XYZ file of C-alpha atoms in Angstrom:
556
model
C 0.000 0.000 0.000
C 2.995 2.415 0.084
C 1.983 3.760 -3.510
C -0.738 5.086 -2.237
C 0.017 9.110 -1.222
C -1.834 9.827 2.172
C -0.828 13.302 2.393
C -2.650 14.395 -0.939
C -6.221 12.625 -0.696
C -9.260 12.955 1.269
C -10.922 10.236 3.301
C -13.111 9.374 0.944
C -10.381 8.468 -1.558
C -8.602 6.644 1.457
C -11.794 4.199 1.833
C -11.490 3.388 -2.497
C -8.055 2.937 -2.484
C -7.427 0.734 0.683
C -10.651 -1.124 -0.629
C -9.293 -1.905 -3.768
C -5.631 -2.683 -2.051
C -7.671 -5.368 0.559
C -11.006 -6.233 -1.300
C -11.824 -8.549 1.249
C -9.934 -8.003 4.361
C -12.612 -7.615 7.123
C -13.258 -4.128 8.009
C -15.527 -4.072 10.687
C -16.375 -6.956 13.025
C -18.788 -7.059 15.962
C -18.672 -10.258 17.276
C -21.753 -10.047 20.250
C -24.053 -8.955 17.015
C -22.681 -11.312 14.508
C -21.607 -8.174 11.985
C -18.807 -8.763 9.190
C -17.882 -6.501 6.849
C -15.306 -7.171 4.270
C -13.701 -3.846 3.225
C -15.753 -3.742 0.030
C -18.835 -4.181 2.150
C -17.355 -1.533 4.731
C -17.470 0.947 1.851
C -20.871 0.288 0.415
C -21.976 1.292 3.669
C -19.809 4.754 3.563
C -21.641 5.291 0.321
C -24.793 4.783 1.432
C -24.994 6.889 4.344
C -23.573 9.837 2.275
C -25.680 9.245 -0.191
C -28.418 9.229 2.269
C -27.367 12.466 3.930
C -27.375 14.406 0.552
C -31.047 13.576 0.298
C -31.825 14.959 3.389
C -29.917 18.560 2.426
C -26.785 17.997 4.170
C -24.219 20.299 1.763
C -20.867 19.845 1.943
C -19.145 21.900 4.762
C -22.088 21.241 7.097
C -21.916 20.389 10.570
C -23.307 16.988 11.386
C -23.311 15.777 15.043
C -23.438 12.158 16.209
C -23.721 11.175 19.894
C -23.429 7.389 20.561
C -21.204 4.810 22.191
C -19.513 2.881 19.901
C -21.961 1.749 17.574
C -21.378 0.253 13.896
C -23.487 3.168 12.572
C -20.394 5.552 14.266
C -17.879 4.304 12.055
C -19.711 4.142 8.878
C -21.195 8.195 9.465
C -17.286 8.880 10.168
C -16.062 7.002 6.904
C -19.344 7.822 4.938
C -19.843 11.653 6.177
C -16.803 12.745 4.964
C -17.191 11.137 1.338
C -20.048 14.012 0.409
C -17.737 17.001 2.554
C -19.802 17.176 5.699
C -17.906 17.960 9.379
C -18.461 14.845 11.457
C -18.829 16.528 15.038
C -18.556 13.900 17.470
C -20.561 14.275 21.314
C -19.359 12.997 24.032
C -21.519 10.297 25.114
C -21.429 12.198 28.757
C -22.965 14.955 27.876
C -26.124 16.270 29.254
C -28.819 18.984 28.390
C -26.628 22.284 28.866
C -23.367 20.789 27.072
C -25.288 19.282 24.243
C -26.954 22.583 23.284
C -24.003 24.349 23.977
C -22.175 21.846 21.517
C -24.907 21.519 18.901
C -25.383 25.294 18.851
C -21.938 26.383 18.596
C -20.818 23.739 15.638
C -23.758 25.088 13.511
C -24.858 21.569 13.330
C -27.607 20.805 10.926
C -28.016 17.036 11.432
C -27.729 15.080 14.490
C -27.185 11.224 14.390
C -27.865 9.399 18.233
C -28.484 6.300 20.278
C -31.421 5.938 22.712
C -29.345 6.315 25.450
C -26.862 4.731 27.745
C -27.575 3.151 31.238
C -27.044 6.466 32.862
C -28.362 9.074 30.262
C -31.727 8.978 28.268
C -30.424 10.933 24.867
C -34.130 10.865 23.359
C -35.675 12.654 26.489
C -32.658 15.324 26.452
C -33.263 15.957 22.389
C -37.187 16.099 23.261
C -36.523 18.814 26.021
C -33.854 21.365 23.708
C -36.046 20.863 20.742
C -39.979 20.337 21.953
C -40.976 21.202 18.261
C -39.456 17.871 17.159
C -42.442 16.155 18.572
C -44.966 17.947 16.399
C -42.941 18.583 13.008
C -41.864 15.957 10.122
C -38.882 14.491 9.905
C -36.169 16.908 8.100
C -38.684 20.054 8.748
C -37.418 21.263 12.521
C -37.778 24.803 13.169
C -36.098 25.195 16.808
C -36.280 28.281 18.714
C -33.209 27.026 20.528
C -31.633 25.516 17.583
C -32.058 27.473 14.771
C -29.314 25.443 12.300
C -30.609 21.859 13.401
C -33.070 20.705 10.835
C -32.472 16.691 10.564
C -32.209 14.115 13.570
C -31.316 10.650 12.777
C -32.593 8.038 15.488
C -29.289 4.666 15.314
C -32.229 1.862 15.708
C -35.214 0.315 14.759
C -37.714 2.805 16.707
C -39.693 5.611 14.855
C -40.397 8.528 17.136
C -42.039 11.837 16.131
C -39.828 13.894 14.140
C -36.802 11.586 13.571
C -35.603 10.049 10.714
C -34.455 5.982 11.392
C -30.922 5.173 10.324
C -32.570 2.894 7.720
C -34.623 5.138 6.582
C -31.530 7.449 5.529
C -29.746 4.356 4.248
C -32.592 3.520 1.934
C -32.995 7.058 0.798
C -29.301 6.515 -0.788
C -31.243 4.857 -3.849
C -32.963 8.741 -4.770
C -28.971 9.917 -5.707
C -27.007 8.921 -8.359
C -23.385 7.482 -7.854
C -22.427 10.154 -10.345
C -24.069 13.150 -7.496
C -21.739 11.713 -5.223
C -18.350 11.233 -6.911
C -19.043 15.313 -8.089
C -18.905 16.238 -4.453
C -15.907 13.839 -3.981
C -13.911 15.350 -6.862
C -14.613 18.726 -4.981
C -12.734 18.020 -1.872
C -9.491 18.958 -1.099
C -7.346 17.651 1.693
C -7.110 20.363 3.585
C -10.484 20.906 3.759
C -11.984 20.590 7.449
C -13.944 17.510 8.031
C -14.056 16.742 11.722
C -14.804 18.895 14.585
C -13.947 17.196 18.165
C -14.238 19.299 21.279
C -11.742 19.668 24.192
C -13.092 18.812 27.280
C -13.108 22.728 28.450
C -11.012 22.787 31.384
C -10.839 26.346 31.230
C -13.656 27.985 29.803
C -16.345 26.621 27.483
C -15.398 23.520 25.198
C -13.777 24.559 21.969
C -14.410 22.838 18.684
C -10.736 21.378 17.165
C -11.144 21.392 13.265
C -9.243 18.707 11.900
C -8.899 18.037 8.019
C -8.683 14.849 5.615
C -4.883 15.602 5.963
C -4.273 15.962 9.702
C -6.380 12.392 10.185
C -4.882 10.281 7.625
C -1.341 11.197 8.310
C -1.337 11.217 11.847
C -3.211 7.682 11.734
C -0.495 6.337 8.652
C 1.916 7.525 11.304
C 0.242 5.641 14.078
C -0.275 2.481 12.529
C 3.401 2.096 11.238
C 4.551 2.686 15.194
C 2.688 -0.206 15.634
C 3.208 -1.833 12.447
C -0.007 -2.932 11.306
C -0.970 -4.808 8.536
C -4.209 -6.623 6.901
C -3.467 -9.734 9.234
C -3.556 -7.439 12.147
C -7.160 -7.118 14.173
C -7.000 -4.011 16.624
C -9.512 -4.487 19.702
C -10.945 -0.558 20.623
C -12.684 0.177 23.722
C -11.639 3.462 23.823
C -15.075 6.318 23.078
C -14.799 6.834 19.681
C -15.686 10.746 20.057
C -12.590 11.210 21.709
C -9.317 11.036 19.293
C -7.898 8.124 20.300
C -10.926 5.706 19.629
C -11.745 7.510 15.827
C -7.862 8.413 15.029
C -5.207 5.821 17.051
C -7.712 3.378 16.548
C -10.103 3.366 13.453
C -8.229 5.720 11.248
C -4.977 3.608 11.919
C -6.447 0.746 11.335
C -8.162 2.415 7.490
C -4.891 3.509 6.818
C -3.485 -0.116 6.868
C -6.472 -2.246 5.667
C -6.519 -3.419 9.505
C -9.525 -4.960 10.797
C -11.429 -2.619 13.498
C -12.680 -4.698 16.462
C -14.671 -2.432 18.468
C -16.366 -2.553 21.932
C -19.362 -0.562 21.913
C -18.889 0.495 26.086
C -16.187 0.067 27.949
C -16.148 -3.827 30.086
C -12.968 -5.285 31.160
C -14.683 -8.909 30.510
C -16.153 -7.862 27.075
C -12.848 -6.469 25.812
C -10.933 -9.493 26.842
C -13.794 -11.791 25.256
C -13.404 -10.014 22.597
C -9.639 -10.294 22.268
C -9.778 -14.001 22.971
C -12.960 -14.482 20.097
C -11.462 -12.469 16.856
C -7.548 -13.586 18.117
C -7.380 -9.846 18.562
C -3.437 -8.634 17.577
C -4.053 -4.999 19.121
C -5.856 -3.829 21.995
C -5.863 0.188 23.148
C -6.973 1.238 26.642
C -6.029 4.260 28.960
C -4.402 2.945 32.146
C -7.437 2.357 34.213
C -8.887 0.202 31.479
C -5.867 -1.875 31.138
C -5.867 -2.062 35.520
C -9.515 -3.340 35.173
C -8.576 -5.994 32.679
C -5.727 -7.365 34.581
C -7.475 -7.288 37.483
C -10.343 -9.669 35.955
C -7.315 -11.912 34.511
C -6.019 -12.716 38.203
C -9.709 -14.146 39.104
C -10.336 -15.802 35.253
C -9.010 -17.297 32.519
C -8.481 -15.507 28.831
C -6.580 -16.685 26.386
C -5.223 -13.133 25.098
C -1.731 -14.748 23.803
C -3.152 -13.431 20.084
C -2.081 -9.818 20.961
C 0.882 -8.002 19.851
C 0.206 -4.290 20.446
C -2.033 -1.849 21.043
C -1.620 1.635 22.521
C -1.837 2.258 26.292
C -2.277 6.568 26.178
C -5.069 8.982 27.376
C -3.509 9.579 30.787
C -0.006 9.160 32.529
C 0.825 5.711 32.093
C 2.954 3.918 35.473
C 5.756 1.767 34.738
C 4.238 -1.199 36.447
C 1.148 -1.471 34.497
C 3.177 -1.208 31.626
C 5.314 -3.868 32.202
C 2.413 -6.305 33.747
C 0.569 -5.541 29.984
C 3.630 -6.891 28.311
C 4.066 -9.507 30.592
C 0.655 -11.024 31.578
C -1.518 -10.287 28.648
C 1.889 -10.777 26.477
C 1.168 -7.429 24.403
C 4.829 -6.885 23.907
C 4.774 -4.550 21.203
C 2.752 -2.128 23.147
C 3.536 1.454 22.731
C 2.603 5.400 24.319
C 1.560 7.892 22.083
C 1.383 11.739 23.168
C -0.680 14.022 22.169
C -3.797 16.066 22.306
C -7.143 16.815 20.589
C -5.029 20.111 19.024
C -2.396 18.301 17.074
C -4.993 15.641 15.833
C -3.836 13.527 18.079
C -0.413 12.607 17.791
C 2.736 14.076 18.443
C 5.394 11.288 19.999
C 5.023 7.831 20.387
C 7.158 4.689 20.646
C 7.215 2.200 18.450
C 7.410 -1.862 18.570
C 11.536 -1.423 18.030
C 12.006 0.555 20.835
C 13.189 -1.448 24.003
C 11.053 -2.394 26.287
C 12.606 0.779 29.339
C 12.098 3.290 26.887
C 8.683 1.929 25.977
C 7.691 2.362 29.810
C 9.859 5.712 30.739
C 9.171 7.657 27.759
C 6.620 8.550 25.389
C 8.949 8.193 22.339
C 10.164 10.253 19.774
C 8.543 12.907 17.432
C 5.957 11.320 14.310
C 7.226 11.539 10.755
C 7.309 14.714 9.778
C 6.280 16.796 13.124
C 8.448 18.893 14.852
C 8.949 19.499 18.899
C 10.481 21.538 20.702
C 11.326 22.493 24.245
C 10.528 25.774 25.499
C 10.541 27.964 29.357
C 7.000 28.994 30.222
C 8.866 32.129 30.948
C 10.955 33.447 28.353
C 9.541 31.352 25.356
C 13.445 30.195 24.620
C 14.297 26.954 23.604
C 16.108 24.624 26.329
C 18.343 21.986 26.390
C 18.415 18.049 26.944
C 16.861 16.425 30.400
C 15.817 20.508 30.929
C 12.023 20.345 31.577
C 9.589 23.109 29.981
C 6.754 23.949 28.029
C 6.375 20.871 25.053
C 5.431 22.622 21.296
C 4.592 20.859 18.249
C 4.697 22.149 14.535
C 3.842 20.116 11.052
C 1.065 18.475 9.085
C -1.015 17.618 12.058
C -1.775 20.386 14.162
C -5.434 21.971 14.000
C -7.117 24.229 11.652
C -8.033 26.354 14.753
C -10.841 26.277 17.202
C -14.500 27.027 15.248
C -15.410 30.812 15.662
C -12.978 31.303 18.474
C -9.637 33.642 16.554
C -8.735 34.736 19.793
C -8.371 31.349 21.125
C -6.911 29.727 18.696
C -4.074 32.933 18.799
C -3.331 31.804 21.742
C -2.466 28.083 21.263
C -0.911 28.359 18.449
C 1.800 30.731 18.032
C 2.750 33.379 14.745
C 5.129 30.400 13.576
C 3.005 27.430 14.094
C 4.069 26.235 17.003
C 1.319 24.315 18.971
C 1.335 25.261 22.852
C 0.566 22.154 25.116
C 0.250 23.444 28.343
C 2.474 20.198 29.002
C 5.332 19.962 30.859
C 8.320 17.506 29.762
C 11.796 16.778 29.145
C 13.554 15.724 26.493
C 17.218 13.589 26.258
C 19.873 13.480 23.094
C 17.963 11.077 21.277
C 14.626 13.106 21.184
C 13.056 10.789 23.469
C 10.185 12.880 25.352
C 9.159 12.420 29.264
C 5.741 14.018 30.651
C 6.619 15.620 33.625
C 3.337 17.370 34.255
C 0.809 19.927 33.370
C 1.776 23.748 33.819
C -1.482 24.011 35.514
C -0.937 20.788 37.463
C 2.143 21.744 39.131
C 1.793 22.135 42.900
C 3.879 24.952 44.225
C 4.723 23.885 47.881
C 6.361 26.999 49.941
C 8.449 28.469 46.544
C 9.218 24.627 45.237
C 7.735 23.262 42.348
C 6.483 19.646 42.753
C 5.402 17.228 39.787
C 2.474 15.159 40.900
C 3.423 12.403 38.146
C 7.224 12.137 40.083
C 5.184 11.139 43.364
C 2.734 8.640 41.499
C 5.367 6.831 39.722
C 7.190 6.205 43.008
C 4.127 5.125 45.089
C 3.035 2.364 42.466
C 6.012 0.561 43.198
C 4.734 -0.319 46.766
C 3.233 -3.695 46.514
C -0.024 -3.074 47.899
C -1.039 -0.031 45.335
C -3.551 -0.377 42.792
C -3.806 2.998 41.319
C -2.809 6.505 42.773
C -3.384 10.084 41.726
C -1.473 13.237 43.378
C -3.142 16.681 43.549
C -2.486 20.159 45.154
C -4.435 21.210 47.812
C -4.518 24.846 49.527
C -2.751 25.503 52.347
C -2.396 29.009 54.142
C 1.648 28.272 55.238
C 2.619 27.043 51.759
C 0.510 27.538 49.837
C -0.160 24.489 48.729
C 0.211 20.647 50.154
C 0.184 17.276 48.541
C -2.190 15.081 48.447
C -2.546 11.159 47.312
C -5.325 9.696 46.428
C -4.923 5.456 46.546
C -6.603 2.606 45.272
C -5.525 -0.312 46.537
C -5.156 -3.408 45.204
C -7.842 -6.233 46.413
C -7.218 -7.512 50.292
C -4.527 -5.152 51.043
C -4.312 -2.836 53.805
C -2.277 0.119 54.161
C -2.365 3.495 56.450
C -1.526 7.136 56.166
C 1.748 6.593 57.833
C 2.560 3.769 55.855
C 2.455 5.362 53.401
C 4.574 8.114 54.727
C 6.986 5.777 55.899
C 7.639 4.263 52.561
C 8.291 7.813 51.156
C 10.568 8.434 54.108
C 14.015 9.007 52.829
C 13.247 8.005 49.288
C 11.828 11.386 47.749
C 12.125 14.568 49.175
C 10.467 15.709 52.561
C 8.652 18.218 50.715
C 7.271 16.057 47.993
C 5.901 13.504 50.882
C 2.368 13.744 50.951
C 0.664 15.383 53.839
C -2.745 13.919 53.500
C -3.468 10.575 51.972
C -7.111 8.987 51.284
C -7.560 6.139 50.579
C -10.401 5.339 47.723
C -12.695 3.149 45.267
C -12.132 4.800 42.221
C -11.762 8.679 40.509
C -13.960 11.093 38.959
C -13.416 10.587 35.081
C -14.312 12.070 31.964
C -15.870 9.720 29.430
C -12.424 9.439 27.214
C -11.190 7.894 30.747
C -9.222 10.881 31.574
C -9.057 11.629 35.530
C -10.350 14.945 36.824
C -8.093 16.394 39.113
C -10.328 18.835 39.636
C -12.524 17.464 41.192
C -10.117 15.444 43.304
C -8.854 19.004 44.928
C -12.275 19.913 45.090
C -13.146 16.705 47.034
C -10.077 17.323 48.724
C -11.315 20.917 50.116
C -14.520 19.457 51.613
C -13.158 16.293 53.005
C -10.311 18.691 55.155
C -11.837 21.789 55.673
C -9.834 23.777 53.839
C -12.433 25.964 52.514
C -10.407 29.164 54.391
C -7.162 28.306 52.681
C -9.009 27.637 49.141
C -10.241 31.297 49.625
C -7.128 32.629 49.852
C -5.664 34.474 46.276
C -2.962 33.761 44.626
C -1.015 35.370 41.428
């Protein structure tokens, strides 16, 4: 497949040319529902659903949202969407009333694509409430008072409700277009056009939309999928949400880009994903480190036969050492590899690959992507610094975003007048290039005038035997400022106290960097991509001390 050239075609000319490369590789497999596409079958399903979605008005350029776990119907709209120009904007499957109108109104969306529901949310009831109308209007003819761009909603399902198109319905409507309609608006794209629009989780501020082109995607998942060095024979397990990048870019796009057969899990289960695995003789599996701490920990109770896999990517979060190395040795992934990145630079910027050795693989996040630059930089003076000198990590090249939608000022300020993409990440990097996360600039706890790295603290208290998990946080404090905290999970029938804990830190890291409060606990606040909220931990943290006087107090 190397003749093909990634960087100069759109996704819609990836899905022709890797079908006519791997006719009949599978695609798309669900195992629980007994679905098998071939590639060929894979894209007369893309067609179809663009097809359909030109019917119903969509133009190229449009905005259209989908909000669903990970659903066949998810990969096809992200395949199929982008073959007739529309912007897939993908919803986090979290998301309630306020963020969904927030999302759906700022992306201009005029079609929205969604599940029922999940176990926790009831998506119909939350569309019903922004958009009463839809109740008494026909399908495709919304007027919304609240909405005033949304005009189609597509229900994923066999159910017809008032106002909603069913995803069959759409499919069949593909028949009313002619092939030759379609291939017009494919001949029209360019690959730098913007065809997905995924929003950051807001930590400051409202979320902002990411626009991401055919180019940024395809590369950035060519680049992934050689780190891992997939082929057709490969089969890549993902649990991971595909609204977040690294289910629909480390994981389906990677897979596109190599004729690799997508195995997905529709919501995260330890059990399913390692059923899974074991059924298709998965090669790949991705997870962020919880996910992977859940599976092992169902693999010490019962048997899987996971001795199919090869790789996968463990990313999403900081990764410890020791889960790393129990993923290569217990579930014998040992190819595994880190990527880093963010939403911003589409994902990727570093990874290892399957050559590196296996310290590297669990001490660093690897080296720079083909054909993206990084660079080191003080949060101060904005000047480059040397090897193993920690500061500010930039990226430049083919992957970094478009911009954030309708937000110039914000996007000025990530990305500077020569291109460089500001993390907000904190990291070092040695002669080689290899890259080390040493925090987040808004992370770092500042104890009495010394800066402390929460991820220095974690890495050290996962090597006690009886620690599961462990997250570090800053908490106010009116002497220093601020203290440290540790959260811990520990691992089943152990028992450990506060001054254990302190005891085992006792002349092995610095006094200061010794936490002064330690709780122990079941599990952390998380986003939906799996990503831990510190946040929230301080803010738990405020409550469960009383430190509501010290959190008052202001700080530069």
């Amino acid at each position: 497949m190397s003749v093909i050239d990634f960087g100069g075609i759109t996704l819609g000319e990836l899905v022709d040319q890797i079908t006519e490369a791997c006719p009949d590789t599978e695609a798309l497999v669900y195992p629980d529902r007994g679905l098998r596409y071939t590639y060929t079958e894979f894209r007369e399903a893309c067609n179809q659903i663009a097809k359909g979605l030109m019917k119903l008005g969509v133009k190229k350029g449009d905005s259209t949202a989908i909000w669903a776990t990970n659903v066949p119907e998810w990969v096809i709209t992200q395949f199929g969407s982008p073959r007739m120009g529309a912007v897939l904007v993908t919803v986090n499957t979290n998301y309630k009333v306020f963020e969904l109108e927030y999302l759906l109104k700022q992306s201009d969306s005029t079609t929205l694509i969604l599940i029922e529901g999940t176990k926790t949310s009831d998506y119909i009831g939350m569309v019903y409430e922004l958009c009463p109308e839809l109740k008494e209007c026909k399908p495709g003819e919304l007027v919304s008072e609240r909405l005033p761009y949304l005009k189609n909603v597509i229900l994923i399902g066999d159910k017809k409700l008032p106002g909603m198109f069913t995803w069959a319905e759409v499919m069949k409507m593909a028949e009313e277009v002619a092939d030759e309609e379609l291939e017009a608006v494919m001949a029209s794209l360019k690959p730098d056009d913007v065809i997905n629009m995924m929003y950051t989780s807001g930590t400051t501020g409202f979320p902002k939309g990411v626009m991401l082109t055919h180019r940024n995607l395809i590369l950035n998942g060519l680049g992934i999928g050689d780190s891992m060095k997939l082929t057709p024979q490969d089969r890549l397990c993902i649990p991971v949400p595909f609204f977040h990048c690294f289910g629909c870019v480390l994981g389906t796009m990677a897979c596109v880009t190599h004729g690799t057969t997508m195995v997905p899990v529709e919501v995260f289960d330890a059990r399913q994903v390692l059923w899974t695995i074991e059924k298709e003789r998965c090669t790949g599996v991705h997870g962020v480190p919880t996910m992977f701490i859940m599976e092992l920990e169902v693999m010490e109770k019962e048997k899987f036969d996971t001795s199919s896999l090869r790789t996968g990517i463990m990313a999403g979060s900081p990764c410890p050492i020791e889960v790393m190395k129990k993923v290569v040795d217990v579930m014998t992934a040992d190819q595994i590899v880190i990527t880093y990145g963010q939403t911003e630079s589409s994902p990727g910027i570093t990874n290892t690959t399957t050559d590196d050795p296996l310290e590297l693989r669990v001490s660093t996040v690897g080296r720079t992507l083909p054909d993206v630059e990084m660079k080191i930089v003080d949060p101060e003076t904005g000047q480059e610094v040397g090897p193993h000198t920690q500061g500010e990590i930039c990226a430049r090249g083919y992957n970094i975003m478009k911009g954030y939608y309708k937000m110039p000022e914000a996007t000025a300020a990530a990305i500077d007048k020569d291109g460089w993409l500001h993390t907000g990440d904190l990291g070092t990097v040695d002669e080689n290039g290899y890259l080390k996360i040493t925090g987040r600039l808004k992370d770092m706890i500042i104890r009495g005038g010394e800066n402390i790295y929460p991820r220095e603290i974690e890495e050290f208290l996962y090597t006690h035997p009886c620690v599961k998990d462990v997250q570090v946080v800053g908490v106010p404090s009116v002497k220093y400022g601020e203290e440290v905290m540790a959260y811990i999970q520990l691992k089943p029938g152990s028992q450990l106290t506060e001054e254990e804990v302190k005891k085992f830190c006792g002349g092995q890291i610095a006094r200061y960097k010794i936490p002064k409060y330690v709780a122990f606990v079941d599990g952390y606040p998380i986003t939906a991509s799996g990503k831990i909220q510190k946040f929230k931990l301080r803010e738990m943290a405020v409550e469960m001390l009383g430190l509501q006087d010290a959190a008052k107090i202001e700080t530069a």
